[in-house]
Amino acid sequence: MGDDKDEDATRPSPQRGRRRGQGELEALVMRVLQGAGEPVTAARVQQELGGDLAYTTVVTILTRLHGKHSVTRHRAGRSFRWAPAADEAGLAAQRMRRVLDGHSDRDAVLASFVSGLSADDERLVRELLHDAPAEAQAQAQTQAQAEPRGDDPVPLDREREP
């Protein structure tokens, strides 16, 4: 049997006076930013949310998201324009890293996480881990070539080149 209360709790409510959790408000704001397709002002976020939140509340939420590195901002006149720092997958990965970083026993957290994976997810993680060293090495080589430092010594074998 479905419970109507459970279904209603998952839908955003425009009711004034209803106290929503910080995570719920952050999720609503992130949805607006991701749907905008371009950096937007806090006033635009407020408008897209239906105007039931005070402007200062929207700015506070955006500032907290900025502190969590979930959004970026750049100055636009006297205010800021805000945008998601990454796509949804990147933000989810960022949240996962924060949870992992928040625990002293990383081995236990990772072991618990891995033990709960489906067979398909476990296979995917194994493939990603297998490919990661090659990708990281290629990325490091590309970065090293793109950013030569003037204070690096010249390798001995290059000194002999004409």
PDB file of C-alpha atoms in Angstrom:
ATOM      1  CA  MET A   1       0.000   0.000   0.000  1.00  0.00           C
ATOM      2  CA  GLY A   2       1.339   3.431  -0.937  1.00  0.00           C
ATOM      3  CA  ASP A   3       1.294   6.135   1.662  1.00  0.00           C
ATOM      4  CA  ASP A   4       0.328   9.574   0.297  1.00  0.00           C
ATOM      5  CA  LYS A   5       2.447  11.274   2.979  1.00  0.00           C
ATOM      6  CA  ASP A   6       5.596   9.537   1.701  1.00  0.00           C
ATOM      7  CA  GLU A   7       4.887  10.634  -1.864  1.00  0.00           C
ATOM      8  CA  ASP A   8       4.187  14.220  -0.812  1.00  0.00           C
ATOM      9  CA  ALA A   9       7.441  14.410   1.151  1.00  0.00           C
ATOM     10  CA  THR A  10       9.457  13.882  -2.030  1.00  0.00           C
ATOM     11  CA  ARG A  11       7.821  16.758  -3.900  1.00  0.00           C
ATOM     12  CA  PRO A  12       8.958  20.346  -3.398  1.00  0.00           C
ATOM     13  CA  SER A  13       6.210  22.319  -1.716  1.00  0.00           C
ATOM     14  CA  PRO A  14       5.565  26.000  -2.374  1.00  0.00           C
ATOM     15  CA  GLN A  15       3.831  26.370   1.018  1.00  0.00           C
ATOM     16  CA  ARG A  16       5.048  29.249   3.149  1.00  0.00           C
ATOM     17  CA  GLY A  17       5.929  28.436   6.699  1.00  0.00           C
ATOM     18  CA  ARG A  18       6.844  24.823   6.064  1.00  0.00           C
ATOM     19  CA  ARG A  19      10.347  24.235   7.423  1.00  0.00           C
ATOM     20  CA  ARG A  20      12.554  22.461   4.907  1.00  0.00           C
ATOM     21  CA  GLY A  21      15.899  20.898   5.575  1.00  0.00           C
ATOM     22  CA  GLN A  22      19.097  22.548   4.381  1.00  0.00           C
ATOM     23  CA  GLY A  23      19.805  19.638   2.037  1.00  0.00           C
ATOM     24  CA  GLU A  24      16.400  19.998   0.417  1.00  0.00           C
ATOM     25  CA  LEU A  25      16.896  23.713  -0.239  1.00  0.00           C
ATOM     26  CA  GLU A  26      20.402  23.123  -1.590  1.00  0.00           C
ATOM     27  CA  ALA A  27      19.053  20.441  -3.940  1.00  0.00           C
ATOM     28  CA  LEU A  28      16.335  22.805  -5.207  1.00  0.00           C
ATOM     29  CA  VAL A  29      18.884  25.579  -5.827  1.00  0.00           C
ATOM     30  CA  MET A  30      21.255  23.162  -7.593  1.00  0.00           C
ATOM     31  CA  ARG A  31      18.407  22.002  -9.843  1.00  0.00           C
ATOM     32  CA  VAL A  32      17.743  25.606 -10.871  1.00  0.00           C
ATOM     33  CA  LEU A  33      21.444  26.239 -11.588  1.00  0.00           C
ATOM     34  CA  GLN A  34      21.813  23.042 -13.604  1.00  0.00           C
ATOM     35  CA  GLY A  35      18.701  23.809 -15.608  1.00  0.00           C
ATOM     36  CA  ALA A  36      19.732  27.383 -16.361  1.00  0.00           C
ATOM     37  CA  GLY A  37      22.522  26.444 -18.757  1.00  0.00           C
ATOM     38  CA  GLU A  38      24.426  29.630 -17.917  1.00  0.00           C
ATOM     39  CA  PRO A  39      25.551  31.488 -14.788  1.00  0.00           C
ATOM     40  CA  VAL A  40      22.597  33.229 -13.125  1.00  0.00           C
ATOM     41  CA  THR A  41      22.027  35.759 -10.357  1.00  0.00           C
ATOM     42  CA  ALA A  42      20.549  34.939  -6.947  1.00  0.00           C
ATOM     43  CA  ALA A  43      17.463  36.936  -7.959  1.00  0.00           C
ATOM     44  CA  ARG A  44      16.976  34.643 -10.959  1.00  0.00           C
ATOM     45  CA  VAL A  45      17.346  31.576  -8.731  1.00  0.00           C
ATOM     46  CA  GLN A  46      14.767  33.059  -6.333  1.00  0.00           C
ATOM     47  CA  GLN A  47      12.388  33.730  -9.230  1.00  0.00           C
ATOM     48  CA  GLU A  48      12.810  30.197 -10.641  1.00  0.00           C
ATOM     49  CA  LEU A  49      12.020  28.748  -7.208  1.00  0.00           C
ATOM     50  CA  GLY A  50       8.685  30.530  -7.277  1.00  0.00           C
ATOM     51  CA  GLY A  51       9.630  33.456  -5.072  1.00  0.00           C
ATOM     52  CA  ASP A  52       8.646  31.729  -1.817  1.00  0.00           C
ATOM     53  CA  LEU A  53      12.178  32.037  -0.398  1.00  0.00           C
ATOM     54  CA  ALA A  54      13.620  35.331   0.729  1.00  0.00           C
ATOM     55  CA  TYR A  55      16.436  36.701  -1.413  1.00  0.00           C
ATOM     56  CA  THR A  56      18.797  36.566   1.574  1.00  0.00           C
ATOM     57  CA  THR A  57      17.959  32.880   2.075  1.00  0.00           C
ATOM     58  CA  VAL A  58      18.845  32.138  -1.554  1.00  0.00           C
ATOM     59  CA  VAL A  59      22.136  34.030  -1.205  1.00  0.00           C
ATOM     60  CA  THR A  60      22.922  32.123   2.003  1.00  0.00           C
ATOM     61  CA  ILE A  61      22.269  28.782   0.288  1.00  0.00           C
ATOM     62  CA  LEU A  62      24.425  29.776  -2.695  1.00  0.00           C
ATOM     63  CA  THR A  63      27.216  30.928  -0.374  1.00  0.00           C
ATOM     64  CA  ARG A  64      27.126  27.625   1.515  1.00  0.00           C
ATOM     65  CA  LEU A  65      27.219  25.704  -1.767  1.00  0.00           C
ATOM     66  CA  HIS A  66      30.193  27.836  -2.814  1.00  0.00           C
ATOM     67  CA  GLY A  67      31.943  26.951   0.437  1.00  0.00           C
ATOM     68  CA  LYS A  68      31.406  23.262  -0.398  1.00  0.00           C
ATOM     69  CA  HIS A  69      32.850  23.851  -3.897  1.00  0.00           C
ATOM     70  CA  SER A  70      29.531  22.816  -5.451  1.00  0.00           C
ATOM     71  CA  VAL A  71      29.039  26.119  -7.270  1.00  0.00           C
ATOM     72  CA  THR A  72      31.240  28.784  -8.780  1.00  0.00           C
ATOM     73  CA  ARG A  73      30.596  32.500  -8.803  1.00  0.00           C
ATOM     74  CA  HIS A  74      31.928  35.497 -10.635  1.00  0.00           C
ATOM     75  CA  ARG A  75      31.308  39.152 -10.065  1.00  0.00           C
ATOM     76  CA  ALA A  76      28.600  40.745 -12.198  1.00  0.00           C
ATOM     77  CA  GLY A  77      28.263  44.396 -11.237  1.00  0.00           C
ATOM     78  CA  ARG A  78      27.447  44.567  -7.531  1.00  0.00           C
ATOM     79  CA  SER A  79      26.339  40.942  -7.278  1.00  0.00           C
ATOM     80  CA  PHE A  80      27.470  37.515  -8.462  1.00  0.00           C
ATOM     81  CA  ARG A  81      26.458  35.111 -11.170  1.00  0.00           C
ATOM     82  CA  TRP A  82      26.370  31.508  -9.950  1.00  0.00           C
ATOM     83  CA  ALA A  83      26.838  28.203 -11.801  1.00  0.00           C
ATOM     84  CA  PRO A  84      27.286  24.554 -10.853  1.00  0.00           C
ATOM     85  CA  ALA A  85      30.955  23.650 -10.384  1.00  0.00           C
ATOM     86  CA  ALA A  86      30.456  20.343 -12.211  1.00  0.00           C
ATOM     87  CA  ASP A  87      27.779  18.226 -13.813  1.00  0.00           C
ATOM     88  CA  GLU A  88      25.555  16.026 -11.647  1.00  0.00           C
ATOM     89  CA  ALA A  89      27.959  13.065 -11.763  1.00  0.00           C
ATOM     90  CA  GLY A  90      30.898  15.252 -10.760  1.00  0.00           C
ATOM     91  CA  LEU A  91      28.952  16.769  -7.874  1.00  0.00           C
ATOM     92  CA  ALA A  92      27.878  13.317  -6.656  1.00  0.00           C
ATOM     93  CA  ALA A  93      31.510  12.167  -6.759  1.00  0.00           C
ATOM     94  CA  GLN A  94      32.492  15.284  -4.816  1.00  0.00           C
ATOM     95  CA  ARG A  95      29.900  14.465  -2.134  1.00  0.00           C
ATOM     96  CA  MET A  96      31.212  10.894  -1.933  1.00  0.00           C
ATOM     97  CA  ARG A  97      34.769  12.168  -1.423  1.00  0.00           C
ATOM     98  CA  ARG A  98      33.587  14.520   1.345  1.00  0.00           C
ATOM     99  CA  VAL A  99      31.897  11.631   3.144  1.00  0.00           C
ATOM    100  CA  LEU A 100      35.023   9.512   2.807  1.00  0.00           C
ATOM    101  CA  ASP A 101      37.238  12.368   3.989  1.00  0.00           C
ATOM    102  CA  GLY A 102      35.012  12.842   7.015  1.00  0.00           C
ATOM    103  CA  HIS A 103      35.779   9.401   8.449  1.00  0.00           C
ATOM    104  CA  SER A 104      38.984   8.354  10.142  1.00  0.00           C
ATOM    105  CA  ASP A 105      38.678   4.691   9.062  1.00  0.00           C
ATOM    106  CA  ARG A 106      38.711   5.056   5.285  1.00  0.00           C
ATOM    107  CA  ASP A 107      39.353   1.324   4.822  1.00  0.00           C
ATOM    108  CA  ALA A 108      36.142   0.434   6.671  1.00  0.00           C
ATOM    109  CA  VAL A 109      34.084   3.005   4.757  1.00  0.00           C
ATOM    110  CA  LEU A 110      35.399   1.825   1.383  1.00  0.00           C
ATOM    111  CA  ALA A 111      35.011  -1.858   2.322  1.00  0.00           C
ATOM    112  CA  SER A 112      31.407  -1.227   3.356  1.00  0.00           C
ATOM    113  CA  PHE A 113      30.744   0.700   0.157  1.00  0.00           C
ATOM    114  CA  VAL A 114      32.262  -1.962  -2.105  1.00  0.00           C
ATOM    115  CA  SER A 115      30.472  -4.816  -0.332  1.00  0.00           C
ATOM    116  CA  GLY A 116      27.146  -3.159  -1.123  1.00  0.00           C
ATOM    117  CA  LEU A 117      27.769  -2.816  -4.867  1.00  0.00           C
ATOM    118  CA  SER A 118      25.825  -4.828  -7.403  1.00  0.00           C
ATOM    119  CA  ALA A 119      27.803  -7.218  -9.621  1.00  0.00           C
ATOM    120  CA  ASP A 120      27.535  -4.770 -12.538  1.00  0.00           C
ATOM    121  CA  ASP A 121      28.730  -1.820 -10.443  1.00  0.00           C
ATOM    122  CA  GLU A 122      31.607  -3.876  -9.049  1.00  0.00           C
ATOM    123  CA  ARG A 123      32.665  -4.830 -12.593  1.00  0.00           C
ATOM    124  CA  LEU A 124      32.519  -1.171 -13.643  1.00  0.00           C
ATOM    125  CA  VAL A 125      34.607  -0.041 -10.652  1.00  0.00           C
ATOM    126  CA  ARG A 126      37.208  -2.721 -11.440  1.00  0.00           C
ATOM    127  CA  GLU A 127      37.383  -1.529 -15.081  1.00  0.00           C
ATOM    128  CA  LEU A 128      37.718   2.101 -14.024  1.00  0.00           C
ATOM    129  CA  LEU A 129      40.477   1.241 -11.536  1.00  0.00           C
ATOM    130  CA  HIS A 130      42.297  -0.798 -14.169  1.00  0.00           C
ATOM    131  CA  ASP A 131      42.176   2.094 -16.659  1.00  0.00           C
ATOM    132  CA  ALA A 132      42.944   4.815 -14.077  1.00  0.00           C
ATOM    133  CA  PRO A 133      46.773   4.411 -13.912  1.00  0.00           C
ATOM    134  CA  ALA A 134      47.167   4.721 -17.691  1.00  0.00           C
ATOM    135  CA  GLU A 135      44.863   7.746 -17.824  1.00  0.00           C
ATOM    136  CA  ALA A 136      46.598   9.418 -14.867  1.00  0.00           C
ATOM    137  CA  GLN A 137      50.028   8.850 -16.409  1.00  0.00           C
ATOM    138  CA  ALA A 138      48.924  10.237 -19.782  1.00  0.00           C
ATOM    139  CA  GLN A 139      47.369  13.269 -18.059  1.00  0.00           C
ATOM    140  CA  ALA A 140      50.541  13.899 -16.049  1.00  0.00           C
ATOM    141  CA  GLN A 141      52.682  13.705 -19.189  1.00  0.00           C
ATOM    142  CA  THR A 142      50.402  16.100 -21.050  1.00  0.00           C
ATOM    143  CA  GLN A 143      50.468  18.549 -18.149  1.00  0.00           C
ATOM    144  CA  ALA A 144      54.264  18.335 -17.849  1.00  0.00           C
ATOM    145  CA  GLN A 145      54.668  19.070 -21.562  1.00  0.00           C
ATOM    146  CA  ALA A 146      52.203  21.954 -21.450  1.00  0.00           C
ATOM    147  CA  GLU A 147      53.803  23.633 -18.439  1.00  0.00           C
ATOM    148  CA  PRO A 148      57.591  23.659 -18.835  1.00  0.00           C
ATOM    149  CA  ARG A 149      59.284  25.413 -15.951  1.00  0.00           C
ATOM    150  CA  GLY A 150      62.231  27.692 -16.664  1.00  0.00           C
ATOM    151  CA  ASP A 151      64.093  26.587 -13.556  1.00  0.00           C
ATOM    152  CA  ASP A 152      64.105  22.886 -14.488  1.00  0.00           C
ATOM    153  CA  PRO A 153      67.615  21.604 -15.234  1.00  0.00           C
ATOM    154  CA  VAL A 154      68.277  20.384 -18.758  1.00  0.00           C
ATOM    155  CA  PRO A 155      68.696  16.581 -18.854  1.00  0.00           C
ATOM    156  CA  LEU A 156      72.285  15.490 -19.558  1.00  0.00           C
ATOM    157  CA  ASP A 157      71.407  13.686 -22.771  1.00  0.00           C
ATOM    158  CA  ARG A 158      69.885  16.895 -24.179  1.00  0.00           C
ATOM    159  CA  GLU A 159      72.993  18.966 -23.456  1.00  0.00           C
ATOM    160  CA  ARG A 160      74.838  17.025 -26.139  1.00  0.00           C
ATOM    161  CA  GLU A 161      72.303  17.782 -28.883  1.00  0.00           C
ATOM    162  CA  PRO A 162      73.509  20.306 -31.477  1.00  0.00           C
TER     163      PRO A 162
END
